Tab-separated table of C-alpha atoms in Angstrom:
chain	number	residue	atom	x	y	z
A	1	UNK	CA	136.734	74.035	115.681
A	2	UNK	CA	136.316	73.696	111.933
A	3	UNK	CA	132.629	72.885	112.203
A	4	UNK	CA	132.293	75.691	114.783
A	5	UNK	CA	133.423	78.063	112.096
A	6	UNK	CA	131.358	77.137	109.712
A	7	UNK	CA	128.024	77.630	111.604
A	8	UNK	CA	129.175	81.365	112.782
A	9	UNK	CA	130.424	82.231	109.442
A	10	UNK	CA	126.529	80.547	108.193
A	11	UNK	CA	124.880	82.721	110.945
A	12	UNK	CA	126.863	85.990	109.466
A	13	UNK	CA	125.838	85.351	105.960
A	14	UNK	CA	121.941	84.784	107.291
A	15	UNK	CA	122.301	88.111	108.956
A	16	UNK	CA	123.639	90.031	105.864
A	17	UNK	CA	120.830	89.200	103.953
A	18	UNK	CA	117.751	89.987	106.579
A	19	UNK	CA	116.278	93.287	104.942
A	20	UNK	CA	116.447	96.412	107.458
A	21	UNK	CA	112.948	96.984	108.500
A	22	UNK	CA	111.525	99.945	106.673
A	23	UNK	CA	111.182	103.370	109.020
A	24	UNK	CA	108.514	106.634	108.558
A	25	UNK	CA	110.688	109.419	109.935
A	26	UNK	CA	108.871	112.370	111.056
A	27	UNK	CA	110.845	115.368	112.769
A	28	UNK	CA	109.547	117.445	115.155
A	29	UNK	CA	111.489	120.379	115.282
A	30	UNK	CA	110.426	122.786	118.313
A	31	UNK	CA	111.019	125.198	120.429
A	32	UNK	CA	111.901	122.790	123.372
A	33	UNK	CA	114.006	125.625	125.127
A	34	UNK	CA	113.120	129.388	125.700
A	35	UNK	CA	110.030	131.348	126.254
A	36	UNK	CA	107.432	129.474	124.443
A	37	UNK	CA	109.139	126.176	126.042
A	38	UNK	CA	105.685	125.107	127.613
A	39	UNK	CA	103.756	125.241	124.644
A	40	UNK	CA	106.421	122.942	122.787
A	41	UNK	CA	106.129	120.301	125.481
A	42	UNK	CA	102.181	120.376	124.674
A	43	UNK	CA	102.568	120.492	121.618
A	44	UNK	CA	105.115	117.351	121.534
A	45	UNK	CA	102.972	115.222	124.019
A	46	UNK	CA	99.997	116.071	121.315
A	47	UNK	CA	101.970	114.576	118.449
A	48	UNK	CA	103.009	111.942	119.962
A	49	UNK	CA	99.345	110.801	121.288
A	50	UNK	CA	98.133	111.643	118.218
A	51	UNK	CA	100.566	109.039	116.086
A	52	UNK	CA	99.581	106.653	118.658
A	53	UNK	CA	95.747	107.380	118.494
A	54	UNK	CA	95.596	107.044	114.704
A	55	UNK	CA	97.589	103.841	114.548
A	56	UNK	CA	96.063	101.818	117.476
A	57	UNK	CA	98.739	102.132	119.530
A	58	UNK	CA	100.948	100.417	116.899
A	59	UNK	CA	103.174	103.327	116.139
A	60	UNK	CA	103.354	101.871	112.576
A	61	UNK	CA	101.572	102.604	108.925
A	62	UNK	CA	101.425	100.065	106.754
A	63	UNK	CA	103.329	97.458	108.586
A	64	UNK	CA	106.335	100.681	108.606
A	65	UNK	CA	107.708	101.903	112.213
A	66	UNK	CA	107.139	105.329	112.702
A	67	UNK	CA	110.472	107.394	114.113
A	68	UNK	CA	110.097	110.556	115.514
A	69	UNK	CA	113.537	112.647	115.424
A	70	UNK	CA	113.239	115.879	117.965
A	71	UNK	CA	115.037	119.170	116.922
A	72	UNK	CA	115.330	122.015	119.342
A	73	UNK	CA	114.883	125.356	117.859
A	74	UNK	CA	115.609	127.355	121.286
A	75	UNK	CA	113.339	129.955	119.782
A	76	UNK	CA	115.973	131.218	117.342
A	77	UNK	CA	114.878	131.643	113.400
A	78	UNK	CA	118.620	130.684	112.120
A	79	UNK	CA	119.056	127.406	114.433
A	80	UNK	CA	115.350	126.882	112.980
A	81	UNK	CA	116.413	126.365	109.426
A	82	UNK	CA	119.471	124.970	110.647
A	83	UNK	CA	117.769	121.754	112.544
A	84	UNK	CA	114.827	121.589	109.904
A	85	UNK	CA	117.720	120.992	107.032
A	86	UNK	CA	119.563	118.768	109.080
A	87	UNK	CA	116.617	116.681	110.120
A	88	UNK	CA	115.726	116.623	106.061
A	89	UNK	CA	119.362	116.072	104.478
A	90	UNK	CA	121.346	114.588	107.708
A	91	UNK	CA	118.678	112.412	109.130
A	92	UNK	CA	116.388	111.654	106.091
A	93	UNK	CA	112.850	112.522	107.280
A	94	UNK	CA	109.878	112.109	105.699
A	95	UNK	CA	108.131	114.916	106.827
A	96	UNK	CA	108.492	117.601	110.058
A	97	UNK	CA	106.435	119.524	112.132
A	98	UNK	CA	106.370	122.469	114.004
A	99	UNK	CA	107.346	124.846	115.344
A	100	UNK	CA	106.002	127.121	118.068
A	101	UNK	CA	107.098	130.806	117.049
A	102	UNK	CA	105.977	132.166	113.922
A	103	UNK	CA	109.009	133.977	113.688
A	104	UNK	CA	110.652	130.679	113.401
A	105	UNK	CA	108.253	129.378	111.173
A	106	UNK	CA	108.985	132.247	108.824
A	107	UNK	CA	113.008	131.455	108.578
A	108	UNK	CA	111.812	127.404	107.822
A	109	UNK	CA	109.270	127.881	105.483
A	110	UNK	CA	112.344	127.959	102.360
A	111	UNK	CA	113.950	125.035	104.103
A	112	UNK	CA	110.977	122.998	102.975
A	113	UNK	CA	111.272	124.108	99.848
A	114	UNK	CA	114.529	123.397	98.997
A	115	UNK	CA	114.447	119.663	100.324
A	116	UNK	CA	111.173	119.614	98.626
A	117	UNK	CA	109.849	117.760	101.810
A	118	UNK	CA	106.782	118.596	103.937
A	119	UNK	CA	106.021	120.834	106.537
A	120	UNK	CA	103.234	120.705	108.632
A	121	UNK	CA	103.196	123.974	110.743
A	122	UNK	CA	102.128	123.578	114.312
A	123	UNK	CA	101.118	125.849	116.136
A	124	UNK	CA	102.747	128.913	114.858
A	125	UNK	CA	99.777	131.457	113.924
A	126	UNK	CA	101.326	134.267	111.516
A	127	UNK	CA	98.821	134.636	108.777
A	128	UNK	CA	102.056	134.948	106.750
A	129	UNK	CA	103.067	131.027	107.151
A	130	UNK	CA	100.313	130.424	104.987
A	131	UNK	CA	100.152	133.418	103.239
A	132	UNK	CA	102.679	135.571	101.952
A	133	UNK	CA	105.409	133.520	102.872
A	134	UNK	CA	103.652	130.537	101.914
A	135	UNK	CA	105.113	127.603	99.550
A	136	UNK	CA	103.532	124.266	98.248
A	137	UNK	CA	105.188	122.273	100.576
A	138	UNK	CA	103.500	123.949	103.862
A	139	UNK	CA	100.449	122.517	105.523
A	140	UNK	CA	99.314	123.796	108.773
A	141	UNK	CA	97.130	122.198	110.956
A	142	UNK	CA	97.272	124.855	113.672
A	143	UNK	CA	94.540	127.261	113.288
A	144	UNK	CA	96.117	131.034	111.998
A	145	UNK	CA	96.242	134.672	112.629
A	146	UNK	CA	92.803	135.117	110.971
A	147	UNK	CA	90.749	132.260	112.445
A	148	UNK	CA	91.662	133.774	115.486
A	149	UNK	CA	90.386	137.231	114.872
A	150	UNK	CA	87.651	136.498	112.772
A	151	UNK	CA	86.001	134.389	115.583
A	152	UNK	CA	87.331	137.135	118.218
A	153	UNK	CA	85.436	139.393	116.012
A	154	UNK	CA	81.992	137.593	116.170
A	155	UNK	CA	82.541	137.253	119.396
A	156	UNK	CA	83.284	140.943	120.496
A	157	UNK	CA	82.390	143.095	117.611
A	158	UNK	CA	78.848	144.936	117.218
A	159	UNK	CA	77.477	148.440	115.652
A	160	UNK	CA	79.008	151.360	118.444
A	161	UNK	CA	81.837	148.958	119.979
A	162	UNK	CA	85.080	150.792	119.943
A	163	UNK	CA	88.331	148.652	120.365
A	164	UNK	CA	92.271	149.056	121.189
A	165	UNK	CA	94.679	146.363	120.981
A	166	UNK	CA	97.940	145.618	122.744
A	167	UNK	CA	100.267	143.172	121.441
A	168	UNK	CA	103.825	141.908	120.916
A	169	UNK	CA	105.946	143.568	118.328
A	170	UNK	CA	106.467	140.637	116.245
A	171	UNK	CA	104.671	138.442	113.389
A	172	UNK	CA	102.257	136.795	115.466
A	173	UNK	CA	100.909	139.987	117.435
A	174	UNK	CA	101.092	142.597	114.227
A	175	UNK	CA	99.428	139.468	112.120
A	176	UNK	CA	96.667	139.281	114.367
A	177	UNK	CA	95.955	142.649	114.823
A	178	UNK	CA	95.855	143.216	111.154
A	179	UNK	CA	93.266	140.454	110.725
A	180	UNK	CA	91.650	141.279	113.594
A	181	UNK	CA	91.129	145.162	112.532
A	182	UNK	CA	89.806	143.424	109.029
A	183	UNK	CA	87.471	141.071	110.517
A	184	UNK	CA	85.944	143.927	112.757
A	185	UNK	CA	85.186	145.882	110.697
A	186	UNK	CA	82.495	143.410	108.732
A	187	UNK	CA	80.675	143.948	112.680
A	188	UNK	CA	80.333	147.584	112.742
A	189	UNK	CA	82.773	147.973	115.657
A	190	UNK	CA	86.194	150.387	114.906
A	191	UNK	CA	89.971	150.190	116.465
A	192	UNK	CA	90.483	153.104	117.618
A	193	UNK	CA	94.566	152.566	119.210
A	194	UNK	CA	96.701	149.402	118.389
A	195	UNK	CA	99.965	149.286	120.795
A	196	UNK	CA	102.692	146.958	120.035
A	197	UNK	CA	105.556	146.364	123.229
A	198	UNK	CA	108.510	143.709	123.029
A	199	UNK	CA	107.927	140.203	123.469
A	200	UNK	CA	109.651	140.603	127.112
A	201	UNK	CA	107.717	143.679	128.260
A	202	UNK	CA	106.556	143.561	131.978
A	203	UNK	CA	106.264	147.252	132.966
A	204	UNK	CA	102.664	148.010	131.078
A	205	UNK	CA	102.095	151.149	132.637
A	206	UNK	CA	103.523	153.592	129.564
A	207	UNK	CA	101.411	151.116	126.900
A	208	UNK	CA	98.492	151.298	129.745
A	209	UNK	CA	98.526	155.303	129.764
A	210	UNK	CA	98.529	155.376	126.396
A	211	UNK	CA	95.560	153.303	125.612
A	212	UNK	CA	93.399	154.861	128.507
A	213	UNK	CA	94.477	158.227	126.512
A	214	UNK	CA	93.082	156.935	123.280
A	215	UNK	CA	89.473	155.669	124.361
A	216	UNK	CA	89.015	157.719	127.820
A	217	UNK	CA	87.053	160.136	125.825
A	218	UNK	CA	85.014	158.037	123.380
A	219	UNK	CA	81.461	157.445	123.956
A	220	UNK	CA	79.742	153.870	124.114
A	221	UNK	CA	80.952	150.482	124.497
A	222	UNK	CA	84.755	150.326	125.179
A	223	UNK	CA	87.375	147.307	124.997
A	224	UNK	CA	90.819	146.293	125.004
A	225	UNK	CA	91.582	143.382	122.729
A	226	UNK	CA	94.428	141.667	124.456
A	227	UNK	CA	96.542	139.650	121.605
A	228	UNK	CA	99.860	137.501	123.630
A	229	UNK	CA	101.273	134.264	123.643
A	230	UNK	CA	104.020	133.024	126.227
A	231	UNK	CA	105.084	134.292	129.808
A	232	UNK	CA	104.256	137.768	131.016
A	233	UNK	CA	100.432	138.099	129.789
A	234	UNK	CA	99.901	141.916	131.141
A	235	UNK	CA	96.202	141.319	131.692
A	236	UNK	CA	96.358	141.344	135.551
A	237	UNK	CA	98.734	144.024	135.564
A	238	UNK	CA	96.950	146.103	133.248
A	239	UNK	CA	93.587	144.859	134.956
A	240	UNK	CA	95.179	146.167	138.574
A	241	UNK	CA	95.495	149.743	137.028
A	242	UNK	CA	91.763	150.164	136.684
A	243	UNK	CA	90.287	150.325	133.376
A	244	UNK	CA	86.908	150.249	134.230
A	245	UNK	CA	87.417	154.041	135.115
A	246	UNK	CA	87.133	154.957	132.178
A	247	UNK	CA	84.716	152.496	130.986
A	248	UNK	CA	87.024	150.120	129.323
A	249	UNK	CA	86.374	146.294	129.754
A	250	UNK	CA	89.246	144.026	128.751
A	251	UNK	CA	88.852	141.005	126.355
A	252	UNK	CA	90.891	137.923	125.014
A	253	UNK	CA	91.150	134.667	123.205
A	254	UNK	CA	92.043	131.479	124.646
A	255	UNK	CA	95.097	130.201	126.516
A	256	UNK	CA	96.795	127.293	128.074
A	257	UNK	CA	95.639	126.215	131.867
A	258	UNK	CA	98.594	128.342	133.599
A	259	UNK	CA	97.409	131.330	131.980
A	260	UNK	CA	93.998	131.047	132.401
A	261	UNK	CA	94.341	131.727	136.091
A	262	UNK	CA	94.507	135.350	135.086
A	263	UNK	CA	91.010	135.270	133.444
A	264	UNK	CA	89.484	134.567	137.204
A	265	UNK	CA	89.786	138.521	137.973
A	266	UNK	CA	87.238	138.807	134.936
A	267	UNK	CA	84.326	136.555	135.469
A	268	UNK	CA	81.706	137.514	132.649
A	269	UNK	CA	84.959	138.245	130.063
A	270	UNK	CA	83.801	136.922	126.446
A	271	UNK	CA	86.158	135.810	123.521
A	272	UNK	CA	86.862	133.015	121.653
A	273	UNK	CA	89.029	130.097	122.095
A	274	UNK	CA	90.847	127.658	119.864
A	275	UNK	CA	90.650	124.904	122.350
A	276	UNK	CA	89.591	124.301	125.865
A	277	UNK	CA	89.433	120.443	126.710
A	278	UNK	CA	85.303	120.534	128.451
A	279	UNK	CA	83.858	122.163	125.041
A	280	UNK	CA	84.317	119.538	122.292
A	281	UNK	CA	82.001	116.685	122.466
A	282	UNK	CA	83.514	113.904	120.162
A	283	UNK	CA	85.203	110.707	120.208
A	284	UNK	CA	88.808	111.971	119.582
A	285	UNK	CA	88.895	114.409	122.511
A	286	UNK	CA	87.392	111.788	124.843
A	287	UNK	CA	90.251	109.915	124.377
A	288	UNK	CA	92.704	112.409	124.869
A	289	UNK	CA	91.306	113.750	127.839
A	290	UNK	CA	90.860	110.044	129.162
A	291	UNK	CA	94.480	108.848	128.485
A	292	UNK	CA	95.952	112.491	129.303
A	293	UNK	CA	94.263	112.191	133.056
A	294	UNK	CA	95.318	108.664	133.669
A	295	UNK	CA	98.838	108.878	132.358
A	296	UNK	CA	99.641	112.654	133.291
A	297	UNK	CA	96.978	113.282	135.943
A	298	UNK	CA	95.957	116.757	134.167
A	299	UNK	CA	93.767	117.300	131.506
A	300	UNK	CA	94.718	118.298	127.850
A	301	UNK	CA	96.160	121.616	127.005
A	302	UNK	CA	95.772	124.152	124.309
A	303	UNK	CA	98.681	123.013	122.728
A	304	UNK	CA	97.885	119.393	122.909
A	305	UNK	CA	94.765	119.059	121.010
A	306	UNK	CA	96.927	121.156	118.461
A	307	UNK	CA	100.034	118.273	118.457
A	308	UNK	CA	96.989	115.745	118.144
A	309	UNK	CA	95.976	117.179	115.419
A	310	UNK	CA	98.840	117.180	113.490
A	311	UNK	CA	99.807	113.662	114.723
A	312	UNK	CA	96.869	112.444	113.337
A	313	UNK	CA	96.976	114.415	109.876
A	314	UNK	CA	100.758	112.430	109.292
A	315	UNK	CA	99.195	109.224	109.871
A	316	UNK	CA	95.916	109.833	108.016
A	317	UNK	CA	98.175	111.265	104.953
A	318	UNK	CA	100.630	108.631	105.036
A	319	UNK	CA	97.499	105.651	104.567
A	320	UNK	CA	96.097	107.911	101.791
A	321	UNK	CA	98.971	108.846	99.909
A	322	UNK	CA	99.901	105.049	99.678
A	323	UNK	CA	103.687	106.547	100.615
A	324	UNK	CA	106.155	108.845	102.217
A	325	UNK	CA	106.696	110.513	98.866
A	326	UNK	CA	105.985	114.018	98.892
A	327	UNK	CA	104.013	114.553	95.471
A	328	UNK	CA	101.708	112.005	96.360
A	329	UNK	CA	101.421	113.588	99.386
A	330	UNK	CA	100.562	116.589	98.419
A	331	UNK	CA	97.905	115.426	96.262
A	332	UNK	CA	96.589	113.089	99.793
A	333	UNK	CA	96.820	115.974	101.358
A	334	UNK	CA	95.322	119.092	99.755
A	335	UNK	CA	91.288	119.042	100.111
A	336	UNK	CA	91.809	116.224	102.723
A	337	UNK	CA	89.548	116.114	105.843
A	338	UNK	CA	90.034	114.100	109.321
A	339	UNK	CA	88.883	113.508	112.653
A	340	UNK	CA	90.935	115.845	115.748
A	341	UNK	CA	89.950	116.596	119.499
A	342	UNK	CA	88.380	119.582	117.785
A	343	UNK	CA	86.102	117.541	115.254
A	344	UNK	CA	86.477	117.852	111.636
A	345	UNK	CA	89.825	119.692	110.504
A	346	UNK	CA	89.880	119.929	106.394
A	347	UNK	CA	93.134	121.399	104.595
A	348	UNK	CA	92.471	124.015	102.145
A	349	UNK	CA	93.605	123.106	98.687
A	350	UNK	CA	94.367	126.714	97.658
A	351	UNK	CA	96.787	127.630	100.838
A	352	UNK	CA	97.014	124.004	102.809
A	353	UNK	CA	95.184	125.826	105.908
A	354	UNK	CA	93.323	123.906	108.297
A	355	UNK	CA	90.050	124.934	108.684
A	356	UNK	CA	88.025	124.120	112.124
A	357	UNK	CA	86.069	124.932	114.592
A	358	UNK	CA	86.771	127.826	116.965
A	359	UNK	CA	84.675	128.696	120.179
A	360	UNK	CA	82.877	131.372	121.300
A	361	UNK	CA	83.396	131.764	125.747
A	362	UNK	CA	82.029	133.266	128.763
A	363	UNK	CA	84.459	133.457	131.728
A	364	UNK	CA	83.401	131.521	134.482
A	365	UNK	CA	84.231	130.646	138.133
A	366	UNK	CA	84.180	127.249	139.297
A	367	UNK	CA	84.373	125.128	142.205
A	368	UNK	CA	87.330	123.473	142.313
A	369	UNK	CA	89.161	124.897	139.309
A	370	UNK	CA	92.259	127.954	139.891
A	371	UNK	CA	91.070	129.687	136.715
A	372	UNK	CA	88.533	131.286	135.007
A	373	UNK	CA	86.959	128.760	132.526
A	374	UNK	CA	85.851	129.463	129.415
A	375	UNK	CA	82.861	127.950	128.944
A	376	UNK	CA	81.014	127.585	125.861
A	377	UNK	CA	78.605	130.035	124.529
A	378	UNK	CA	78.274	128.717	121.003
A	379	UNK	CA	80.546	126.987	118.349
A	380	UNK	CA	81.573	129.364	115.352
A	381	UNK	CA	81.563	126.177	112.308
A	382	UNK	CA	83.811	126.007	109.308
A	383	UNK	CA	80.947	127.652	107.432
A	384	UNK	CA	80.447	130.828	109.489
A	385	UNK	CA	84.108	132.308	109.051
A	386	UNK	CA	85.209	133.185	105.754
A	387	UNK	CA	89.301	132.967	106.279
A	388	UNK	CA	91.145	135.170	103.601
A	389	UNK	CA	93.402	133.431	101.184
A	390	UNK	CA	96.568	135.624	101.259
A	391	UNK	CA	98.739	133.561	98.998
């Protein structure tokens, strides 16, 4: 009995003194609930690919396990900040990411700034994130409000094109219009109505009437600039009422796959996409198709090249900064350039903005597929869009 003792009590004190391995915590506070609910789950199979992509499957840096705490945000700007400090102060991590709504983004961007932590935004868009609003601590490796219009402008801009918009009534629709309108203009074409409706909208008809008011009587080229993200995209709806009566031809950016099946009524319909998983030809996004088919039998999503990205940028900032410590990260970080499904990504020094790659498409049918595909017309490089700094 005595000897018995002595061994357990021997065991105990070996067990005291056996360090606790050494955890990377990385939040990823999203909006896993609400509207934008399927862009978060994107977004979250991205990241997580991503961390496992850049560490060969070893979800560890440096011989460190990487932890990734989820935070819901249900969509709302004040549980944002709440989760984001309690995933900095309560639960220690190293760094976060997200979230989906750039109105959520908005009420987090101080939270980061107080916990003097960083924040890598993805995928919210508002120019504001890194603009206005911006601090030192925000990196975003989603593309923004401006990147967006400015390759929506090369793509549907020209001398005699007149354009309205329709959009939601909150940061991410009134940011992109305003860049949109400012990147136009560099093409010769003019805006000649902007509508804004609320986020939940699904009776178009008084926007529609309005906007057929506006350019019915204007002479050349005609086209509404369709700016929406989430449920209830009013482009069939607003497509069923006829614009081509008065000469109006309806345009867009990208989407996710569910929305895209929208874009079939409009074969021939140009924009310019931030993703589509056939258009980038590179090693990254052949893997992330290849393991998203085998393991979820779909291919990639909008959203998920975007998580990718991000996933990636923690890892490849982590192995440069030498640490989790958020100076030296910032110095890893600022001017630093990696590999994503969408090729080269560099963050800006001046406002932490990724800059990349967006794509010029053509609508097309397609055996086989329940959408219209946007298929490459050309890629618009780094070099060819000059994205304001508005911090």
């Amino acid at each position: 009995m005595k000897m018995r003792t002595i061994l357990a009590t021997g065991v105990a004190a070996v067990m005291l003194t056996v360090p606790a391995l050494a955890e990377i915590k990385i939040a990823h506070v999203y909006g896993k609930t609400g509207a934008l609910e399927a862009y978060a789950a994107q977004s979250h199979t991205g990241l997580m690919l991503g961390l496992e992509y850049a560490t060969g499957g070893t979800m560890e840096i440096d011989g460190e396990k990487i932890v990734v705490i989820e935070k819901d945000t249900q969509l709302k700007p004040d549980i944002g900040k709440a989760v984001l400090a309690e995933a900095y102060g309560d639960d220690e991590a190293d760094i976060a990411v997200g979230p989906v709504s750039s109105g959520v983004g908005l009420a987090m961007l101080p939270v980061a700034e107080e916990y003097e932590k960083i924040l890598i935004v993805e995928p919210a868009v508002a120019d504001s994130i890194t603009g206005a609003d911006w601090n030192r601590f925000i990196f975003r490796t989603g593309r923004n409000s401006s990147q967006d219009a400015i390759s929506n402008a090369v793509a549907l801009g020209g001398e005699g094109v007149t354009i309205a918009t329709l959009a939601q009534d909150y940061a991410f629709g009134r940011d992109g219009v305003a860049a949109f309108r400012e990147a136009l203009a560099a093409t010769g074409a003019t805006i000649a109505h902007e509508e804004y409706v609320p986020t939940d909208t699904t009776d178009f008809t008084a926007a529609a009437e309005r906007i057929f008011n506006a350019m019915g009587a204007v002479e050349g080229k005609k086209k509404l600039f369709i700016i929406w993200a989430g449920g209830g995209n009013p482009m069939s709806k607003i497509n069923a009422m006829d614009p081509s009566r008065f000469g109006i031809e309806i345009a867009t950016g990208g989407n996710i796959l569910a929305a895209l099946t929208a874009y079939k009524e409009l074969p021939g319909m140009e924009g310019a996409t931030y993703y589509y998983y056939e258009i980038p030809k590179n090693p990254v996004n052949d893997w992330l198709v290849k393991e998203h088919m085998a393991r979820f039998g779909s291919p990639p999503d909008f959203f998920t090249a975007g998580g990718m990205a991000a996933g990636i940028a923690v890892v490849e900032a982590i192995k440069k900064a030498g640490s989790t410590d958020t100076e030296a990260l910032i110095s890893a970080m600022e001017g630093m350039e990696w590999e994503t499904p969408k090729g080269l990504m560099r963050f800006r020094k001046e406002d932490h903005q990724a800059l990349q790659a967006m794509y010029h498409f053509r609508t097309e049918i397609q055996d086989g597929k329940d959408y219209g595909v946007p298929v490459l017309v050309r890629e618009i490089g780094i070099d060819e869009m000059d994205i304001p700094i508005r911090n």
